[in-house]
Amino acid sequence: MRSNELKQLVVNALDELKGNDIVTLEVFELTSVTDHMIIACGTSNRHVKSLADNVIEKCKKQGVRPLGTEGVEKAEWVLVDLGDVVAHIMLPAVRQFYDLESLWDMKSMPEVSEQP
């Protein structure tokens, strides 16, 4: 599955269970680890876990198995690593604290000057 198709599959899975504030970040120019990051919020720990479970289930049905998942037990911040796409599903307070959108925003990256 192409990375753009996988990205849309993840967004649809999050939207299906009413994930909040879904944002996609194109990070392929910033890292070789992944092409896309998707960030979404759930309203409670149970909602965060359900969103992550739905992403995993929908991806498996399309033949894409996660490379790893983190944070499922506490479900304050669940990371689902799908290779070309990494989904971060968080409680709003956790999302605000870590502010991944600003961290991965190319426009806020300092310019690197070349030294002679």
mmCIF file with all atom_site columns, N, CA and C in Angstrom, residues 35-65:
data_model
loop_
_atom_site.group_PDB
_atom_site.id
_atom_site.type_symbol
_atom_site.label_atom_id
_atom_site.label_alt_id
_atom_site.label_comp_id
_atom_site.label_asym_id
_atom_site.label_entity_id
_atom_site.label_seq_id
_atom_site.pdbx_PDB_ins_code
_atom_site.Cartn_x
_atom_site.Cartn_y
_atom_site.Cartn_z
_atom_site.occupancy
_atom_site.B_iso_or_equiv
_atom_site.pdbx_formal_charge
_atom_site.auth_seq_id
_atom_site.auth_comp_id
_atom_site.auth_asym_id
_atom_site.auth_atom_id
_atom_site.pdbx_PDB_model_num
ATOM 1  N N  . ASP A 1 35 ? 7.247   8.969  6.468  1.00 0.00 ? 35 ASP A N  1
ATOM 2  C CA . ASP A 1 35 ? 6.832   10.013 5.525  1.00 0.00 ? 35 ASP A CA 1
ATOM 3  C C  . ASP A 1 35 ? 5.765   10.927 6.118  1.00 0.00 ? 35 ASP A C  1
ATOM 4  N N  . HIS A 1 36 ? 4.850   10.334 6.880  1.00 0.00 ? 36 HIS A N  1
ATOM 5  C CA . HIS A 1 36 ? 3.706   11.075 7.392  1.00 0.00 ? 36 HIS A CA 1
ATOM 6  C C  . HIS A 1 36 ? 3.520   10.812 8.890  1.00 0.00 ? 36 HIS A C  1
ATOM 7  N N  . MET A 1 37 ? 3.169   11.872 9.604  1.00 0.00 ? 37 MET A N  1
ATOM 8  C CA . MET A 1 37 ? 2.743   11.732 10.987 1.00 0.00 ? 37 MET A CA 1
ATOM 9  C C  . MET A 1 37 ? 1.305   12.212 11.066 1.00 0.00 ? 37 MET A C  1
ATOM 10 N N  . ILE A 1 38 ? 0.516   11.464 11.769 1.00 0.00 ? 38 ILE A N  1
ATOM 11 C CA . ILE A 1 38 ? -0.876  11.840 11.979 1.00 0.00 ? 38 ILE A CA 1
ATOM 12 C C  . ILE A 1 38 ? -1.064  12.000 13.473 1.00 0.00 ? 38 ILE A C  1
ATOM 13 N N  . ILE A 1 39 ? -1.646  13.123 13.854 1.00 0.00 ? 39 ILE A N  1
ATOM 14 C CA . ILE A 1 39 ? -1.869  13.420 15.266 1.00 0.00 ? 39 ILE A CA 1
ATOM 15 C C  . ILE A 1 39 ? -3.366  13.618 15.455 1.00 0.00 ? 39 ILE A C  1
ATOM 16 N N  . ALA A 1 40 ? -3.902  12.991 16.493 1.00 0.00 ? 40 ALA A N  1
ATOM 17 C CA . ALA A 1 40 ? -5.329  13.117 16.791 1.00 0.00 ? 40 ALA A CA 1
ATOM 18 C C  . ALA A 1 40 ? -5.533  13.035 18.298 1.00 0.00 ? 40 ALA A C  1
ATOM 19 N N  . CYS A 1 41 ? -6.676  13.532 18.739 1.00 0.00 ? 41 CYS A N  1
ATOM 20 C CA . CYS A 1 41 ? -7.025  13.486 20.160 1.00 0.00 ? 41 CYS A CA 1
ATOM 21 C C  . CYS A 1 41 ? -8.243  12.608 20.379 1.00 0.00 ? 41 CYS A C  1
ATOM 22 N N  . GLY A 1 42 ? -8.250  12.000 21.544 1.00 0.00 ? 42 GLY A N  1
ATOM 23 C CA . GLY A 1 42 ? -9.424  11.312 22.052 1.00 0.00 ? 42 GLY A CA 1
ATOM 24 C C  . GLY A 1 42 ? -9.910  12.046 23.283 1.00 0.00 ? 42 GLY A C  1
ATOM 25 N N  . THR A 1 43 ? -11.144 11.837 23.654 1.00 0.00 ? 43 THR A N  1
ATOM 26 C CA . THR A 1 43 ? -11.742 12.572 24.769 1.00 0.00 ? 43 THR A CA 1
ATOM 27 C C  . THR A 1 43 ? -11.458 11.953 26.130 1.00 0.00 ? 43 THR A C  1
ATOM 28 N N  . SER A 1 44 ? -10.998 10.717 26.138 1.00 0.00 ? 44 SER A N  1
ATOM 29 C CA . SER A 1 44 ? -10.694 10.003 27.385 1.00 0.00 ? 44 SER A CA 1
ATOM 30 C C  . SER A 1 44 ? -9.685  8.905  27.073 1.00 0.00 ? 44 SER A C  1
ATOM 31 N N  . ASN A 1 45 ? -9.146  8.278  28.112 1.00 0.00 ? 45 ASN A N  1
ATOM 32 C CA . ASN A 1 45 ? -8.208  7.172  27.896 1.00 0.00 ? 45 ASN A CA 1
ATOM 33 C C  . ASN A 1 45 ? -8.872  6.054  27.094 1.00 0.00 ? 45 ASN A C  1
ATOM 34 N N  . ARG A 1 46 ? -10.101 5.778  27.415 1.00 0.00 ? 46 ARG A N  1
ATOM 35 C CA . ARG A 1 46 ? -10.843 4.721  26.712 1.00 0.00 ? 46 ARG A CA 1
ATOM 36 C C  . ARG A 1 46 ? -11.014 5.087  25.233 1.00 0.00 ? 46 ARG A C  1
ATOM 37 N N  . HIS A 1 47 ? -11.312 6.353  24.949 1.00 0.00 ? 47 HIS A N  1
ATOM 38 C CA . HIS A 1 47 ? -11.478 6.800  23.569 1.00 0.00 ? 47 HIS A CA 1
ATOM 39 C C  . HIS A 1 47 ? -10.150 6.724  22.811 1.00 0.00 ? 47 HIS A C  1
ATOM 40 N N  . VAL A 1 48 ? -9.055  7.149  23.455 1.00 0.00 ? 48 VAL A N  1
ATOM 41 C CA . VAL A 1 48 ? -7.726  7.068  22.828 1.00 0.00 ? 48 VAL A CA 1
ATOM 42 C C  . VAL A 1 48 ? -7.414  5.628  22.463 1.00 0.00 ? 48 VAL A C  1
ATOM 43 N N  . LYS A 1 49 ? -7.654  4.707  23.379 1.00 0.00 ? 49 LYS A N  1
ATOM 44 C CA . LYS A 1 49 ? -7.394  3.286  23.118 1.00 0.00 ? 49 LYS A CA 1
ATOM 45 C C  . LYS A 1 49 ? -8.274  2.766  21.978 1.00 0.00 ? 49 LYS A C  1
ATOM 46 N N  . SER A 1 50 ? -9.544  3.142  21.983 1.00 0.00 ? 50 SER A N  1
ATOM 47 C CA . SER A 1 50 ? -10.458 2.706  20.918 1.00 0.00 ? 50 SER A CA 1
ATOM 48 C C  . SER A 1 50 ? -10.019 3.228  19.555 1.00 0.00 ? 50 SER A C  1
ATOM 49 N N  . LEU A 1 51 ? -9.578  4.480  19.514 1.00 0.00 ? 51 LEU A N  1
ATOM 50 C CA . LEU A 1 51 ? -9.085  5.048  18.253 1.00 0.00 ? 51 LEU A CA 1
ATOM 51 C C  . LEU A 1 51 ? -7.881  4.267  17.745 1.00 0.00 ? 51 LEU A C  1
ATOM 52 N N  . ALA A 1 52 ? -6.936  3.998  18.636 1.00 0.00 ? 52 ALA A N  1
ATOM 53 C CA . ALA A 1 52 ? -5.736  3.243  18.248 1.00 0.00 ? 52 ALA A CA 1
ATOM 54 C C  . ALA A 1 52 ? -6.108  1.839  17.785 1.00 0.00 ? 52 ALA A C  1
ATOM 55 N N  . ASP A 1 53 ? -6.991  1.189  18.515 1.00 0.00 ? 53 ASP A N  1
ATOM 56 C CA . ASP A 1 53 ? -7.428  -0.160 18.136 1.00 0.00 ? 53 ASP A CA 1
ATOM 57 C C  . ASP A 1 53 ? -8.087  -0.160 16.764 1.00 0.00 ? 53 ASP A C  1
ATOM 58 N N  . ASN A 1 54 ? -8.877  0.872  16.465 1.00 0.00 ? 54 ASN A N  1
ATOM 59 C CA . ASN A 1 54 ? -9.543  0.950  15.167 1.00 0.00 ? 54 ASN A CA 1
ATOM 60 C C  . ASN A 1 54 ? -8.531  1.157  14.044 1.00 0.00 ? 54 ASN A C  1
ATOM 61 N N  . VAL A 1 55 ? -7.530  1.996  14.279 1.00 0.00 ? 55 VAL A N  1
ATOM 62 C CA . VAL A 1 55 ? -6.471  2.187  13.282 1.00 0.00 ? 55 VAL A CA 1
ATOM 63 C C  . VAL A 1 55 ? -5.781  0.854  12.990 1.00 0.00 ? 55 VAL A C  1
ATOM 64 N N  . ILE A 1 56 ? -5.415  0.143  14.042 1.00 0.00 ? 56 ILE A N  1
ATOM 65 C CA . ILE A 1 56 ? -4.721  -1.136 13.886 1.00 0.00 ? 56 ILE A CA 1
ATOM 66 C C  . ILE A 1 56 ? -5.602  -2.143 13.140 1.00 0.00 ? 56 ILE A C  1
ATOM 67 N N  . GLU A 1 57 ? -6.868  -2.231 13.530 1.00 0.00 ? 57 GLU A N  1
ATOM 68 C CA . GLU A 1 57 ? -7.793  -3.179 12.900 1.00 0.00 ? 57 GLU A CA 1
ATOM 69 C C  . GLU A 1 57 ? -7.988  -2.879 11.415 1.00 0.00 ? 57 GLU A C  1
ATOM 70 N N  . LYS A 1 58 ? -8.216  -1.608 11.079 1.00 0.00 ? 58 LYS A N  1
ATOM 71 C CA . LYS A 1 58 ? -8.445  -1.234 9.674  1.00 0.00 ? 58 LYS A CA 1
ATOM 72 C C  . LYS A 1 58 ? -7.196  -1.491 8.832  1.00 0.00 ? 58 LYS A C  1
ATOM 73 N N  . CYS A 1 59 ? -6.034  -1.208 9.392  1.00 0.00 ? 59 CYS A N  1
ATOM 74 C CA . CYS A 1 59 ? -4.788  -1.448 8.662  1.00 0.00 ? 59 CYS A CA 1
ATOM 75 C C  . CYS A 1 59 ? -4.551  -2.935 8.447  1.00 0.00 ? 59 CYS A C  1
ATOM 76 N N  . LYS A 1 60 ? -4.778  -3.740 9.477  1.00 0.00 ? 60 LYS A N  1
ATOM 77 C CA . LYS A 1 60 ? -4.600  -5.194 9.333  1.00 0.00 ? 60 LYS A CA 1
ATOM 78 C C  . LYS A 1 60 ? -5.517  -5.756 8.256  1.00 0.00 ? 60 LYS A C  1
ATOM 79 N N  . LYS A 1 61 ? -6.742  -5.230 8.175  1.00 0.00 ? 61 LYS A N  1
ATOM 80 C CA . LYS A 1 61 ? -7.685  -5.700 7.144  1.00 0.00 ? 61 LYS A CA 1
ATOM 81 C C  . LYS A 1 61 ? -7.174  -5.398 5.740  1.00 0.00 ? 61 LYS A C  1
ATOM 82 N N  . GLN A 1 62 ? -6.325  -4.395 5.614  1.00 0.00 ? 62 GLN A N  1
ATOM 83 C CA . GLN A 1 62 ? -5.735  -4.043 4.320  1.00 0.00 ? 62 GLN A CA 1
ATOM 84 C C  . GLN A 1 62 ? -4.347  -4.661 4.135  1.00 0.00 ? 62 GLN A C  1
ATOM 85 N N  . GLY A 1 63 ? -3.967  -5.536 5.059  1.00 0.00 ? 63 GLY A N  1
ATOM 86 C CA . GLY A 1 63 ? -2.693  -6.237 4.941  1.00 0.00 ? 63 GLY A CA 1
ATOM 87 C C  . GLY A 1 63 ? -1.493  -5.488 5.494  1.00 0.00 ? 63 GLY A C  1
ATOM 88 N N  . VAL A 1 64 ? -1.743  -4.436 6.265  1.00 0.00 ? 64 VAL A N  1
ATOM 89 C CA . VAL A 1 64 ? -0.649  -3.650 6.846  1.00 0.00 ? 64 VAL A CA 1
ATOM 90 C C  . VAL A 1 64 ? -0.608  -3.907 8.345  1.00 0.00 ? 64 VAL A C  1
ATOM 91 N N  . ARG A 1 65 ? 0.468   -4.517 8.784  1.00 0.00 ? 65 ARG A N  1
ATOM 92 C CA . ARG A 1 65 ? 0.633   -4.785 10.223 1.00 0.00 ? 65 ARG A CA 1
ATOM 93 C C  . ARG A 1 65 ? 1.529   -3.712 10.828 1.00 0.00 ? 65 ARG A C  1
#
